[in-house]
Structures are given as C-alpha cells and as structure tokens.
PDB file of C-alpha atoms in Angstrom:
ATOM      1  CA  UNK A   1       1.702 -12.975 -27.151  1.00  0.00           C
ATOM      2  CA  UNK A   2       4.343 -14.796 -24.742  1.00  0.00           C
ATOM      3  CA  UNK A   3       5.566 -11.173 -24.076  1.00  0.00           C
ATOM      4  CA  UNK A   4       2.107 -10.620 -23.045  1.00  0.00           C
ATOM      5  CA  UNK A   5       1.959 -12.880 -21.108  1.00  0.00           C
ATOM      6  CA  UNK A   6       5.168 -12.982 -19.039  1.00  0.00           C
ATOM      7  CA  UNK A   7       4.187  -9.153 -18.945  1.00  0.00           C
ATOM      8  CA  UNK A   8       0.662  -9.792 -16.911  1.00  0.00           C
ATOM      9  CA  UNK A   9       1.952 -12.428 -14.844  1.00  0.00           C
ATOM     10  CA  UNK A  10       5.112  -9.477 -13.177  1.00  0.00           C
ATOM     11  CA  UNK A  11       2.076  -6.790 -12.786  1.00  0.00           C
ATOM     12  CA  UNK A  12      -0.094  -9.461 -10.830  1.00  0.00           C
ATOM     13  CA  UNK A  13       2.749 -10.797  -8.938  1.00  0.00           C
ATOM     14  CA  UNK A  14       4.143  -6.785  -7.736  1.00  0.00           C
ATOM     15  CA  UNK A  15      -0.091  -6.371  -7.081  1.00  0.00           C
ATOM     16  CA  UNK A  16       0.108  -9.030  -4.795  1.00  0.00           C
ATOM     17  CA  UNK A  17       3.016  -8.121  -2.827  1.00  0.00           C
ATOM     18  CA  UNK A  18       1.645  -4.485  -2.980  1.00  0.00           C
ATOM     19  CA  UNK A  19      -1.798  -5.744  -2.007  1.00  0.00           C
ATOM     20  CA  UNK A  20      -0.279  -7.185   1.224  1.00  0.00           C
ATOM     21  CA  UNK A  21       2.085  -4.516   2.182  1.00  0.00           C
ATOM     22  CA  UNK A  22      -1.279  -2.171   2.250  1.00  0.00           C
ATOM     23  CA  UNK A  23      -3.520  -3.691   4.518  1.00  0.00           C
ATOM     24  CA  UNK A  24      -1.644  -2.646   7.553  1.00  0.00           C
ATOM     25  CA  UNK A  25      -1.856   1.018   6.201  1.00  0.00           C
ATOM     26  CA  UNK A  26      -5.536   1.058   5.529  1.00  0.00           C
ATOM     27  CA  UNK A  27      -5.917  -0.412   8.665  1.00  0.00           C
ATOM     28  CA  UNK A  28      -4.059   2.179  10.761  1.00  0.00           C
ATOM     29  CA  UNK A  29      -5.895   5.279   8.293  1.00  0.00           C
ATOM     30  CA  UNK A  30      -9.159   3.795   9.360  1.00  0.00           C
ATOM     31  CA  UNK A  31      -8.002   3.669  13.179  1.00  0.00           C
ATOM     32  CA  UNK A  32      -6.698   7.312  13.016  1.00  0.00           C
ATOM     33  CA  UNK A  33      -9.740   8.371  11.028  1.00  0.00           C
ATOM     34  CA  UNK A  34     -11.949   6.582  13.606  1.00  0.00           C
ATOM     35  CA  UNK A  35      -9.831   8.277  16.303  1.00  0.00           C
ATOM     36  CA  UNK A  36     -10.478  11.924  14.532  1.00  0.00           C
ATOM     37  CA  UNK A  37     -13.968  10.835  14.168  1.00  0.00           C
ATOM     38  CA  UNK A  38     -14.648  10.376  17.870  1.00  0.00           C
ATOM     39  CA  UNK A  39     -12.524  13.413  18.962  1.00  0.00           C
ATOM     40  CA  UNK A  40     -14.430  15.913  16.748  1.00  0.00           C
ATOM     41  CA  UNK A  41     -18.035  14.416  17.747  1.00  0.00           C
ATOM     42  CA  UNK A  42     -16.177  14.970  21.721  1.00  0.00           C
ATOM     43  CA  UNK A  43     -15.073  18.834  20.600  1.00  0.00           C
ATOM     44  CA  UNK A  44     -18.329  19.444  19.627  1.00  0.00           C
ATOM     45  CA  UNK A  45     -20.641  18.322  22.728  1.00  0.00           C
ATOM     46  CA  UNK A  46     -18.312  19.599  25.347  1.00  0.00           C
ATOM     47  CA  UNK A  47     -18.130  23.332  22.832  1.00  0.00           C
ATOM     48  CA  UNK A  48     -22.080  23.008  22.848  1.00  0.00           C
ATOM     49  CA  UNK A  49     -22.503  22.315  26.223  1.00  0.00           C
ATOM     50  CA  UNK A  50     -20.328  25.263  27.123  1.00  0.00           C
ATOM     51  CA  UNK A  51     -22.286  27.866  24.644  1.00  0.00           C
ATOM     52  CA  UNK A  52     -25.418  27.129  24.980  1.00  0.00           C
ATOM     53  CA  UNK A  53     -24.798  26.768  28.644  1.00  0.00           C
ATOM     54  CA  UNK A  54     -26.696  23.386  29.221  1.00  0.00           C
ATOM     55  CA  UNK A  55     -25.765  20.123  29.823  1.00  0.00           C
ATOM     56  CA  UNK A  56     -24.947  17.724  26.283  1.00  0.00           C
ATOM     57  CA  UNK A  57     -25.079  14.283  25.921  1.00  0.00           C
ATOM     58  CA  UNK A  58     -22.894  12.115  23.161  1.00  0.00           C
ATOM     59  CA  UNK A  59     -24.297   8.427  23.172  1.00  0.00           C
ATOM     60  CA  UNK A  60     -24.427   5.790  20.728  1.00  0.00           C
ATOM     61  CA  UNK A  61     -27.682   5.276  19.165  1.00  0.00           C
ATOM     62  CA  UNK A  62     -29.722   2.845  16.777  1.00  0.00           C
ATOM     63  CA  UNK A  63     -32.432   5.039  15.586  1.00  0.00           C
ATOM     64  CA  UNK A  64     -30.478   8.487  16.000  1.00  0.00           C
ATOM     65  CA  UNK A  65     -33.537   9.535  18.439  1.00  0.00           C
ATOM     66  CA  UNK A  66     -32.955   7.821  21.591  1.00  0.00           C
ATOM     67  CA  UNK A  67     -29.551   6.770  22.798  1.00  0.00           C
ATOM     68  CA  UNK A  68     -28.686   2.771  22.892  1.00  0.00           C
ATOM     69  CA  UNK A  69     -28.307   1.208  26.488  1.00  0.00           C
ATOM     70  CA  UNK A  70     -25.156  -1.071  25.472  1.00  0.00           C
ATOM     71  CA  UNK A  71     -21.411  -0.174  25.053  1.00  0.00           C
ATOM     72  CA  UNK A  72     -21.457  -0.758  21.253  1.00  0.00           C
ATOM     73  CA  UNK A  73     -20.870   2.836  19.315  1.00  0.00           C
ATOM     74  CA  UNK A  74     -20.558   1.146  16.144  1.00  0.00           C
ATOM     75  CA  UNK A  75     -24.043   2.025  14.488  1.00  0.00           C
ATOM     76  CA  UNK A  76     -24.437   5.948  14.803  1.00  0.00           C
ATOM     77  CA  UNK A  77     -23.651   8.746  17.417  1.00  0.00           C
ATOM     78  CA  UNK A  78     -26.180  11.084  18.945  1.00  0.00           C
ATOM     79  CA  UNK A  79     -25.536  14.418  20.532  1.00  0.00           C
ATOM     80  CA  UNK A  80     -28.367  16.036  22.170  1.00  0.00           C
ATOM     81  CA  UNK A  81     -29.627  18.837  24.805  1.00  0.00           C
ATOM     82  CA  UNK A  82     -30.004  17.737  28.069  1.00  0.00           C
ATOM     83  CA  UNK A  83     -31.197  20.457  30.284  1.00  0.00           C
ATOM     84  CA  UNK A  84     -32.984  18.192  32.912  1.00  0.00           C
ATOM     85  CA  UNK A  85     -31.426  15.314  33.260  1.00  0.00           C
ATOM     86  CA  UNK A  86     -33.263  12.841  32.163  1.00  0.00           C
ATOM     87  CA  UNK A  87     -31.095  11.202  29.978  1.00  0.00           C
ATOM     88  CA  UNK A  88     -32.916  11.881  26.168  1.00  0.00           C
ATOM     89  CA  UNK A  89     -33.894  14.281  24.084  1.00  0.00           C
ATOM     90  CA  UNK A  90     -37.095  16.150  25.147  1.00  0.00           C
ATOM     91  CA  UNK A  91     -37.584  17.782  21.898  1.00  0.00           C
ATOM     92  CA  UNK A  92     -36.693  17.428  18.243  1.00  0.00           C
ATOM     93  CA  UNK A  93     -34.965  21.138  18.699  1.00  0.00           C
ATOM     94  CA  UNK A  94     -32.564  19.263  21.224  1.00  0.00           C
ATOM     95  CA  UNK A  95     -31.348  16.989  18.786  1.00  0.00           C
ATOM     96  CA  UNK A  96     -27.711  18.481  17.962  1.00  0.00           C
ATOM     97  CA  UNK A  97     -26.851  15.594  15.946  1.00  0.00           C
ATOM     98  CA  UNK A  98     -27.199  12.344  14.996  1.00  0.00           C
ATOM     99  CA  UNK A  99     -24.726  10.674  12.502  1.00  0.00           C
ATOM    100  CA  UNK A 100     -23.109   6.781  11.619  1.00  0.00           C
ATOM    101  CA  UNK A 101     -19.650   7.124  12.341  1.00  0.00           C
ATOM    102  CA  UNK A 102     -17.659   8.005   9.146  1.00  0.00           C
ATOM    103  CA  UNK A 103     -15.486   4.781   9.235  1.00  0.00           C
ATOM    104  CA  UNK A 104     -16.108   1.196   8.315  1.00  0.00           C
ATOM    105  CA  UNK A 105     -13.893  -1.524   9.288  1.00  0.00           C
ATOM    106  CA  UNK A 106     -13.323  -0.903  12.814  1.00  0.00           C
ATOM    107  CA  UNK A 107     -15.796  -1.391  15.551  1.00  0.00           C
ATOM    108  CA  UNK A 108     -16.357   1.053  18.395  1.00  0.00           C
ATOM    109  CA  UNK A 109     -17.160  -0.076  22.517  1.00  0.00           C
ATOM    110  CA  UNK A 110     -16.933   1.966  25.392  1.00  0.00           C
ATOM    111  CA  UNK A 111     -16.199   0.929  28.934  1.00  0.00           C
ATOM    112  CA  UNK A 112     -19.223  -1.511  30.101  1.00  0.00           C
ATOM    113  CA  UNK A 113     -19.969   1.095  33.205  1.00  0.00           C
ATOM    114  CA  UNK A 114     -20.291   4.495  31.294  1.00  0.00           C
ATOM    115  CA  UNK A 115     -21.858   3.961  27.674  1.00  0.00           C
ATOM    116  CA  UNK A 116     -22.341   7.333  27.458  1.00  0.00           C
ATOM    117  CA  UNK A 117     -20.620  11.132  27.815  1.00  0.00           C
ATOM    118  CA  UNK A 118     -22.335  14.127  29.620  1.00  0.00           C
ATOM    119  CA  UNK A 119     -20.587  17.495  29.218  1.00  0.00           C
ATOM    120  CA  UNK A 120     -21.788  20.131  31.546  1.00  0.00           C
ATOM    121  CA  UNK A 121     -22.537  24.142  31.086  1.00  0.00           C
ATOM    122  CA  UNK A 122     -19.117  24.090  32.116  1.00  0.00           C
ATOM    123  CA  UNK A 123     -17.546  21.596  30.420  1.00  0.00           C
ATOM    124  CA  UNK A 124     -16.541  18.965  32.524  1.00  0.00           C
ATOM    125  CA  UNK A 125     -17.717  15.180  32.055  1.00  0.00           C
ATOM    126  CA  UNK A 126     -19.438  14.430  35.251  1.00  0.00           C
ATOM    127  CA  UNK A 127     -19.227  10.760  36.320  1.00  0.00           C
ATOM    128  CA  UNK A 128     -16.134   8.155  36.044  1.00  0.00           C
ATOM    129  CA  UNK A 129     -13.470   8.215  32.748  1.00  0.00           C
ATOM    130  CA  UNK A 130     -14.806   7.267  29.959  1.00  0.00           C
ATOM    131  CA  UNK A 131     -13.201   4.652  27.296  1.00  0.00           C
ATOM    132  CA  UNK A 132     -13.923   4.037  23.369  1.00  0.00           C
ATOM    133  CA  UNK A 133     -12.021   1.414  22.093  1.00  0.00           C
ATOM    134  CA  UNK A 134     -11.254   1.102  19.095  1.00  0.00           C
ATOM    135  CA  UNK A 135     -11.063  -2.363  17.363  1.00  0.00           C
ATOM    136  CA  UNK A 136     -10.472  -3.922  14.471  1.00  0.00           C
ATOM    137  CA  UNK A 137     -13.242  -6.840  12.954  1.00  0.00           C
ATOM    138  CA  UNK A 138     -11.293  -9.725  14.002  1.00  0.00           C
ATOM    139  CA  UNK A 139     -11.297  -8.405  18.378  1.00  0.00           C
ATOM    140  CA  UNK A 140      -7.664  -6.906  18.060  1.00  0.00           C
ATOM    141  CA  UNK A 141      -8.097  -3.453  20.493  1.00  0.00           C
ATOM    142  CA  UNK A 142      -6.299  -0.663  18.173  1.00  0.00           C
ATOM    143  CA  UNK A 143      -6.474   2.586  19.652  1.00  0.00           C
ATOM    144  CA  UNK A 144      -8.275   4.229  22.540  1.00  0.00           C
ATOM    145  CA  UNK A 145     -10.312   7.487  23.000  1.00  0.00           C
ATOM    146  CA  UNK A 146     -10.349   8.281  26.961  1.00  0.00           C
ATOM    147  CA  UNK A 147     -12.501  11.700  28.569  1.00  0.00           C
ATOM    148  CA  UNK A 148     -11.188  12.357  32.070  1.00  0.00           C
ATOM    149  CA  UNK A 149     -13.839  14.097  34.618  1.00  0.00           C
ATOM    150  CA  UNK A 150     -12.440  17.179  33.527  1.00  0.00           C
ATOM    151  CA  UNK A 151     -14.010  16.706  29.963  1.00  0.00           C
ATOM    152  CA  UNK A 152     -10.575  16.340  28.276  1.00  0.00           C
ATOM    153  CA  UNK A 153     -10.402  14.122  25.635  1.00  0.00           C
ATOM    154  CA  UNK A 154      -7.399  12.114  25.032  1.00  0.00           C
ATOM    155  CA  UNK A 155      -6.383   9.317  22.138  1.00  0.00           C
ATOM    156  CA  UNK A 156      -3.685   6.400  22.738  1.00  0.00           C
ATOM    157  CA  UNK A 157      -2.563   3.655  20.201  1.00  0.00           C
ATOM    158  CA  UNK A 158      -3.323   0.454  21.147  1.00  0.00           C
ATOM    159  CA  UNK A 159      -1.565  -2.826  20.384  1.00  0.00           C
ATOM    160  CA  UNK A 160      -2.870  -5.572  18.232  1.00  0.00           C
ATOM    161  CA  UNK A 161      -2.163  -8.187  21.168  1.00  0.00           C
ATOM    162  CA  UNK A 162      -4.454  -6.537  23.123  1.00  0.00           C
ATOM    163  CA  UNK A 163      -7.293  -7.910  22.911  1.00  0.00           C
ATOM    164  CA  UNK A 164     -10.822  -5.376  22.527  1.00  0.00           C
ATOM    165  CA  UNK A 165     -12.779  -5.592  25.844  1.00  0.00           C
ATOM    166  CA  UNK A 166     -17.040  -6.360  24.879  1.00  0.00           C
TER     167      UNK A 166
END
C-alpha cells in the first residue's frame, strides 16, 4: 500500500511538471492553427473572386448572414458575392461561406479602420492593409495575419509583450 502510494504521488508530481511545460505548446498550436485558419478562409475569397470573376467579401459575422460592423473576428467568418458593391449578400446563392473559426483559445481583431477584406475579379484587396491579430485570452498579441493591396496574404509571429490592439 505505501508502495502505492509513494508510486501515485511520482506520477502526479512528473504530471505537474509535464502539465506546465505544455501550455506554451498548446498555446503556440492554437496560434499557428488560428494562423492556417485565417490564411485558408484568405486563399479561398481572393481564388473565388478570381473564378467567378466578381468581387468577394471575407468579414466577421454574428449571424453568418450579414457581416459584423466591429473589428472582433472571434465569433464566425463570412465569405460572400459581392457583385455591386453594396457591402452584403444580395442573395442566399451569394453566400460562399459562413463558418466559427476552428480554434478556441485565442481571440481574433482586425485593424479598427478596415474590419473587413474585399478581393476583386482580379484579385487584389482594394482599400488600405489589412491586420488580424491574433491574441491570446489574457490581451498578449501572438501572431499577425496582414493582406497588402495586392491581395497577398502574409503571417508574422508576434511577441507576448506586445500587447493585442482592441
């Protein structure tokens, strides 16, 4: 029974130093997957845009029909057809798609400016650079997603000094 004992105490004592030496690596595989996560919903509204030769729209929405009017992209992602401009979906047929972002744990703003991305027939992001930040729960700013005009997506690491911009 002492044996036992002295047994379950060394496994909960290496779990806790284990425990502790893995929370910096889940947090960095939910940054990169974050990261991923924002490039491939990028990849797809600029390829759309350039297919189906109209202009596509990747916002941040709370319903998954309309797109949200602040910087957080934390709740779900909508990418949609926007032939004339207007800024929303005309049509359920224009809906590409609408999904929550695969990650929990991090939290998602982009620059207070330009809250959303418009890729045109040609595949350029018209407007000013666009920032995501990604952050983690407690406001430290992690990594970064930035589209240039040219609708080139880019990812950088960020530092956990930094502090997220809201």
């Amino acid at each position: 029974m002492v044996e036992l004992l002295v047994c379950i105490c060394v496994v909960a004592t290496l779990a806790g130093i284990a425990a502790t030496q893995l929370a910096p690596l889940l947090e960095r595989n939910r940054v990169l997957a974050a990261s991923n996560a924002v490039m491939a919903q990028l990849y797809l509204a600029r390829t759309t845009a350039v297919n189906r030769r109209t202009a596509t729209v990747l916002c941040p929405s709370s319903n998954g029909v309309h797109c949200s009017s602040g910087a957080d992209w934390t709740l779900e992602w909508l990418i949609f057809l926007d032939g004339d401009g207007n800024g929303r979906p005309d049509a359920a047929t224009d809906i590409i798609r609408a999904d929550p972002p695969p990650v929990s744990g991090v939290q998602l703003f982009s620059t207070a400016g330009r809250t959303r991305i418009r890729y045109l027939p040609d595949g350029r992001s018209s407007g000013s650079n666009l920032t995501l930040s990604i952050c983690s729960d407690n406001g430290a700013l992690l990594s970064k997603v930035v589209v240039n005009n040219a609708g080139r997506a880019r990812s950088q690491r960020g530092s956990n000094v930094a502090r997220c911009p809201k």
